[in-house]
Amino acid sequence: MKRIVLISCVSKKHHHRSKAKDLYTSPLFTMNLQYARSLIPDRIFILSAKHGLVCLDDEIDPYDETLNTKTSKEIKYWATQVLDSLKGEISLERDEVIFLAGDKYRKYLVPFIKNYQIPLKGLTIGKQLQYLKGKVGS
């Protein structure tokens, strides 16, 4: 069984093309990535509102797009694309997926994934940061 971590993108980004792991600059993203690495997963992916499922080393340009402004239909379409990409990487039936992502980024993914965790579920951003600090010691 593989362990996969999915981290949602954030609005705060560098203004130049970068590896995905370096593009996002908010404290929440940085701490989510540190926490994800501490879990010793087989893979970590970013859930990008623009690009879908993104590998940490994928080079991408900065963008201004979020699922928060999309309709349910648009988010469902995005989720379908993400699920198609995930199926090429993992087993949705057997592998464990840990979501470090808000509800809009996971809502239409969770029903298709048998084994998942959402450690930050229901926490405000401030509480998420507090939880993550406790886990990674930053």
XYZ file of N, CA and C in Angstrom:
414
model
N 0.838 -1.185 0.000
C 0.000 0.000 0.000
C 0.883 1.249 0.000
N 0.591 2.152 -0.911
C 1.314 3.417 -0.982
C 0.636 4.457 -0.089
N 1.427 5.414 0.360
C 0.904 6.568 1.102
C 1.173 7.796 0.238
N 0.103 8.520 -0.080
C 0.174 9.689 -0.945
C -0.359 10.894 -0.183
N 0.303 12.031 -0.310
C -0.185 13.264 0.306
C -0.547 14.243 -0.803
N -1.730 14.848 -0.672
C -2.208 15.864 -1.610
C -2.317 17.188 -0.883
N -1.591 18.186 -1.381
C -1.579 19.534 -0.786
C -2.223 20.495 -1.770
N -3.135 21.320 -1.274
C -3.757 22.283 -2.192
C -2.831 23.458 -2.455
N -3.004 24.034 -3.627
C -2.257 25.224 -4.007
C -2.719 26.395 -3.142
N -1.974 27.479 -3.204
C -2.320 28.704 -2.476
C -2.143 29.893 -3.409
N -2.689 31.027 -3.018
C -2.630 32.202 -3.890
C -1.264 32.895 -3.871
N -0.538 32.793 -2.769
C 0.748 33.483 -2.669
C 1.823 32.672 -3.393
N 2.355 33.287 -4.461
C 3.315 32.594 -5.315
C 4.465 33.521 -5.712
N 5.569 32.885 -6.131
C 6.636 33.653 -6.767
C 6.097 34.197 -8.088
N 6.756 35.192 -8.641
C 6.306 35.808 -9.893
C 7.082 35.296 -11.104
N 7.697 34.131 -10.958
C 8.461 33.561 -12.069
C 8.271 32.052 -12.102
N 8.526 31.481 -13.250
C 8.407 30.028 -13.433
C 9.301 29.334 -12.410
N 8.748 28.317 -11.765
C 9.472 27.600 -10.710
C 9.003 26.159 -10.658
N 9.780 25.342 -9.968
C 9.283 24.017 -9.638
C 8.082 24.222 -8.725
N 7.095 23.374 -8.865
C 5.860 23.546 -8.095
C 6.131 23.631 -6.593
N 7.039 22.826 -6.089
C 7.330 22.836 -4.650
C 7.895 24.176 -4.187
N 8.458 24.958 -5.111
C 9.045 26.255 -4.778
C 8.155 27.442 -5.172
N 7.159 27.200 -6.020
C 6.322 28.284 -6.525
C 5.460 28.915 -5.435
N 4.867 28.080 -4.602
C 3.912 28.541 -3.584
C 4.680 28.984 -2.342
N 4.390 30.193 -1.874
C 5.238 30.789 -0.845
C 4.543 31.082 0.476
N 3.290 30.738 0.635
C 2.601 31.057 1.889
C 3.120 30.170 3.023
N 3.057 30.675 4.256
C 3.447 29.845 5.403
C 2.635 28.541 5.476
N 1.351 28.598 5.132
C 0.526 27.398 5.193
C 1.038 26.343 4.214
N 1.335 26.746 2.997
C 1.843 25.773 2.023
C 3.187 25.213 2.476
N 4.076 26.085 2.916
C 5.410 25.668 3.347
C 5.325 24.658 4.487
N 4.450 24.939 5.450
C 4.317 24.025 6.589
C 3.593 22.727 6.191
N 2.625 22.832 5.292
C 1.976 21.618 4.788
C 2.997 20.710 4.109
N 3.887 21.301 3.329
C 4.904 20.513 2.637
C 5.867 19.872 3.635
N 6.281 20.620 4.650
C 7.158 20.061 5.686
C 6.470 18.894 6.399
N 5.208 19.106 6.747
C 4.452 18.056 7.429
C 4.296 16.840 6.515
N 3.961 17.088 5.257
C 3.804 15.987 4.302
C 5.093 15.166 4.225
N 6.217 15.830 4.145
C 7.503 15.115 4.066
C 7.760 14.308 5.335
N 7.336 14.833 6.493
C 7.561 14.134 7.762
C 6.764 12.828 7.845
N 5.737 12.695 7.037
C 4.916 11.485 7.018
C 5.564 10.358 6.211
N 6.676 10.672 5.568
C 7.434 9.733 4.747
C 6.519 9.025 3.734
N 5.845 9.826 2.915
C 4.944 9.235 1.920
C 5.719 8.701 0.718
N 5.033 7.903 -0.070
C 5.625 7.437 -1.325
C 5.666 8.567 -2.344
N 4.629 9.423 -2.322
C 4.556 10.562 -3.250
C 3.805 11.714 -2.585
N 4.160 12.916 -2.999
C 3.434 14.130 -2.621
C 3.058 14.824 -3.921
N 1.803 15.229 -4.009
C 1.327 15.978 -5.166
C 0.669 17.263 -4.693
N 0.637 18.232 -5.585
C -0.074 19.477 -5.338
C -1.363 19.452 -6.147
N -2.444 19.870 -5.507
C -3.724 20.029 -6.189
C -3.799 21.477 -6.661
N -3.540 21.696 -7.926
C -3.513 23.033 -8.506
C -4.860 23.348 -9.159
N -5.416 24.494 -8.824
C -6.692 24.901 -9.419
C -6.574 25.024 -10.932
N -5.397 25.377 -11.409
C -5.206 25.551 -12.852
C -4.736 24.276 -13.542
N -3.804 23.572 -12.925
C -3.123 22.455 -13.591
C -3.590 21.076 -13.140
N -4.441 21.000 -12.134
C -4.883 19.694 -11.637
C -3.843 19.078 -10.724
N -3.497 17.822 -10.970
C -2.520 17.104 -10.157
C -1.117 17.450 -10.644
N -0.301 17.986 -9.745
C 1.031 18.466 -10.119
C 2.085 17.783 -9.251
N 3.140 17.292 -9.885
C 4.291 16.738 -9.162
C 5.119 17.879 -8.594
N 5.788 17.627 -7.489
C 6.563 18.678 -6.824
C 7.631 19.288 -7.731
N 8.220 18.483 -8.602
C 9.300 18.983 -9.454
C 8.839 19.495 -10.816
N 7.531 19.463 -11.075
C 7.012 20.034 -12.324
C 7.268 21.537 -12.344
N 7.761 22.040 -13.461
C 7.969 23.486 -13.602
C 6.694 24.113 -14.132
N 6.193 25.108 -13.409
C 4.977 25.795 -13.839
C 5.124 27.297 -13.656
N 4.363 28.027 -14.456
C 4.344 29.479 -14.352
C 3.356 29.896 -13.274
N 3.585 31.068 -12.678
C 2.607 31.556 -11.707
C 1.259 31.794 -12.380
N 0.198 31.677 -11.610
C -1.149 31.848 -12.146
C -2.048 32.402 -11.056
N -3.175 32.917 -11.465
C -4.142 33.478 -10.522
C -5.468 32.766 -10.740
N -5.583 31.592 -10.142
C -6.786 30.790 -10.310
C -7.024 30.016 -9.022
N -8.283 29.895 -8.627
C -8.647 29.171 -7.412
C -9.964 28.447 -7.634
N -10.155 27.374 -6.908
C -11.448 26.688 -6.990
C -12.530 27.470 -6.256
N -12.127 28.386 -5.386
C -13.095 29.149 -4.585
C -14.021 30.015 -5.438
N -13.620 30.325 -6.652
C -14.460 31.167 -7.520
C -15.130 30.360 -8.624
N -14.945 29.048 -8.613
C -15.519 28.199 -9.667
C -16.886 27.656 -9.240
N -17.694 27.332 -10.223
C -18.995 26.727 -9.963
C -18.813 25.259 -9.584
N -19.840 24.656 -9.013
C -19.780 23.227 -8.683
C -19.491 22.396 -9.922
N -20.100 22.749 -11.043
C -19.872 22.015 -12.288
C -18.401 22.086 -12.705
N -17.798 23.267 -12.594
C -16.384 23.436 -12.948
C -15.483 22.646 -12.000
N -15.833 22.644 -10.712
C -15.023 21.910 -9.737
C -15.149 20.409 -9.968
N -16.342 19.931 -10.303
C -16.521 18.511 -10.606
C -15.679 18.104 -11.819
N -15.647 18.956 -12.831
C -14.831 18.675 -14.013
C -13.350 18.619 -13.635
N -12.898 19.593 -12.833
C -11.519 19.632 -12.351
C -11.207 18.338 -11.588
N -12.116 17.940 -10.691
C -11.910 16.740 -9.875
C -11.812 15.489 -10.750
N -12.614 15.425 -11.805
C -12.559 14.284 -12.728
C -11.172 14.187 -13.358
N -10.628 15.329 -13.745
C -9.285 15.339 -14.337
C -8.233 14.896 -13.307
N -8.370 15.386 -12.078
C -7.430 15.001 -11.013
C -7.519 13.500 -10.760
N -8.742 12.979 -10.663
C -8.917 11.538 -10.441
C -8.302 10.717 -11.567
N -8.478 11.157 -12.803
C -7.861 10.460 -13.934
C -6.340 10.441 -13.796
N -5.767 11.551 -13.391
C -4.316 11.619 -13.185
C -3.882 10.735 -12.022
N -4.646 10.761 -10.938
C -4.321 9.940 -9.770
C -4.337 8.460 -10.101
N -5.309 8.049 -10.919
C -5.426 6.626 -11.291
C -4.171 6.129 -11.998
N -3.456 7.025 -12.639
C -2.204 6.652 -13.277
C -1.055 6.515 -12.302
N -1.257 6.965 -11.078
C -0.192 6.969 -10.072
C -0.433 5.995 -8.918
N -1.705 5.816 -8.541
C -2.029 5.039 -7.340
C -3.277 4.185 -7.571
N -3.546 3.347 -6.590
C -4.801 2.600 -6.560
C -5.767 3.347 -5.646
N -6.884 3.784 -6.178
C -7.884 4.493 -5.374
C -8.557 3.549 -4.381
N -8.427 2.256 -4.604
C -9.018 1.251 -3.713
C -8.086 0.862 -2.563
N -6.792 0.773 -2.834
C -5.859 0.234 -1.842
C -5.000 1.282 -1.147
N -4.546 2.277 -1.872
C -3.568 3.208 -1.314
C -4.205 4.223 -0.377
N -3.372 4.743 0.530
C -3.824 5.733 1.508
C -3.526 7.137 0.972
N -4.524 8.004 1.049
C -4.361 9.386 0.604
C -4.592 10.304 1.798
N -3.645 11.188 2.028
C -3.763 12.176 3.104
C -3.972 13.529 2.450
N -5.098 14.146 2.757
C -5.435 15.449 2.195
C -4.978 16.568 3.129
N -4.141 17.441 2.615
C -3.802 18.701 3.271
C -4.366 19.773 2.348
N -5.686 19.800 2.304
C -6.394 20.623 1.324
C -7.778 20.961 1.862
N -8.255 22.119 1.480
C -9.575 22.557 1.897
C -10.688 21.758 1.236
N -11.897 21.985 1.735
C -13.057 21.232 1.285
C -13.274 21.312 -0.219
N -13.134 22.497 -0.812
C -13.385 22.615 -2.257
C -12.412 21.776 -3.066
N -11.215 21.580 -2.541
C -10.193 20.822 -3.258
C -10.330 19.313 -3.059
N -11.094 18.891 -2.070
C -11.213 17.453 -1.810
C -12.637 16.910 -1.946
N -13.620 17.789 -1.938
C -15.035 17.401 -1.895
C -15.422 16.346 -2.926
N -15.006 16.528 -4.167
C -15.393 15.604 -5.234
C -14.339 14.528 -5.494
N -13.280 14.509 -4.677
C -12.262 13.466 -4.784
C -12.508 12.361 -3.756
N -12.833 12.772 -2.533
C -12.987 11.840 -1.414
C -13.941 10.676 -1.710
N -15.082 10.902 -2.351
C -15.996 9.770 -2.574
C -15.401 8.635 -3.419
N -14.325 8.897 -4.123
C -13.726 7.896 -5.008
C -12.479 7.245 -4.407
N -12.094 7.674 -3.216
C -10.885 7.170 -2.573
C -11.292 6.402 -1.321
N -10.931 5.133 -1.264
C -11.384 4.278 -0.173
C -10.690 4.605 1.153
N -9.368 4.782 1.133
C -8.594 5.016 2.361
C -8.018 6.425 2.348
N -8.557 7.278 3.184
C -8.064 8.657 3.223
C -8.099 9.208 4.639
N -7.309 10.257 4.837
C -7.287 11.010 6.091
C -7.347 12.488 5.751
N -7.954 13.258 6.660
C -8.014 14.706 6.507
C -7.638 15.313 7.861
N -6.338 15.357 8.178
C -5.925 15.785 9.519
C -6.280 17.228 9.880
N -6.464 18.094 8.897
C -6.743 19.515 9.170
C -8.227 19.853 9.010
N -9.065 18.840 8.846
C -10.486 19.052 8.577
C -11.132 19.908 9.675
N -11.854 20.929 9.228
C -12.614 21.770 10.140
C -11.810 22.834 10.871
N -10.506 22.894 10.632
C -9.666 23.874 11.323
C -9.546 25.161 10.507
N -9.602 26.290 11.195
C -9.331 27.571 10.532
C -7.862 27.589 10.110
N -7.492 28.533 9.261
C -6.093 28.603 8.822
C -5.165 28.802 10.022
N -5.565 29.633 10.956
C -4.753 29.841 12.160
C -4.556 28.548 12.933
N -5.608 27.775 13.092
C -5.528 26.488 13.812
C -4.729 25.460 13.011
N -4.838 25.526 11.675
C -4.034 24.633 10.838
C -2.555 24.916 11.050
N -2.208 26.193 11.034
C -0.800 26.572 11.239
C -0.319 26.122 12.615
N -1.159 26.285 13.620
C -0.814 25.869 14.982
C -0.591 24.349 15.033
N -1.484 23.581 14.420
C -1.358 22.128 14.364
C -0.052 21.739 13.668
N 0.189 22.345 12.506
C 1.370 22.019 11.722
C 2.652 22.382 12.472
N 2.668 23.524 13.154
C 3.841 23.905 13.952
C 4.135 22.851 15.011
N 3.080 22.343 15.625
C 3.247 21.297 16.618
C 3.807 20.011 16.026
N 3.502 19.749 14.770
C 3.953 18.526 14.113
C 5.354 18.629 13.522
N 5.706 19.815 13.005
C 7.017 19.939 12.337
C 8.005 20.790 13.125
N 7.548 21.383 14.203
C 8.444 22.123 15.073
C 8.958 23.434 14.516
N 8.254 24.034 13.567
C 8.707 25.312 13.015
C 8.031 26.468 13.701
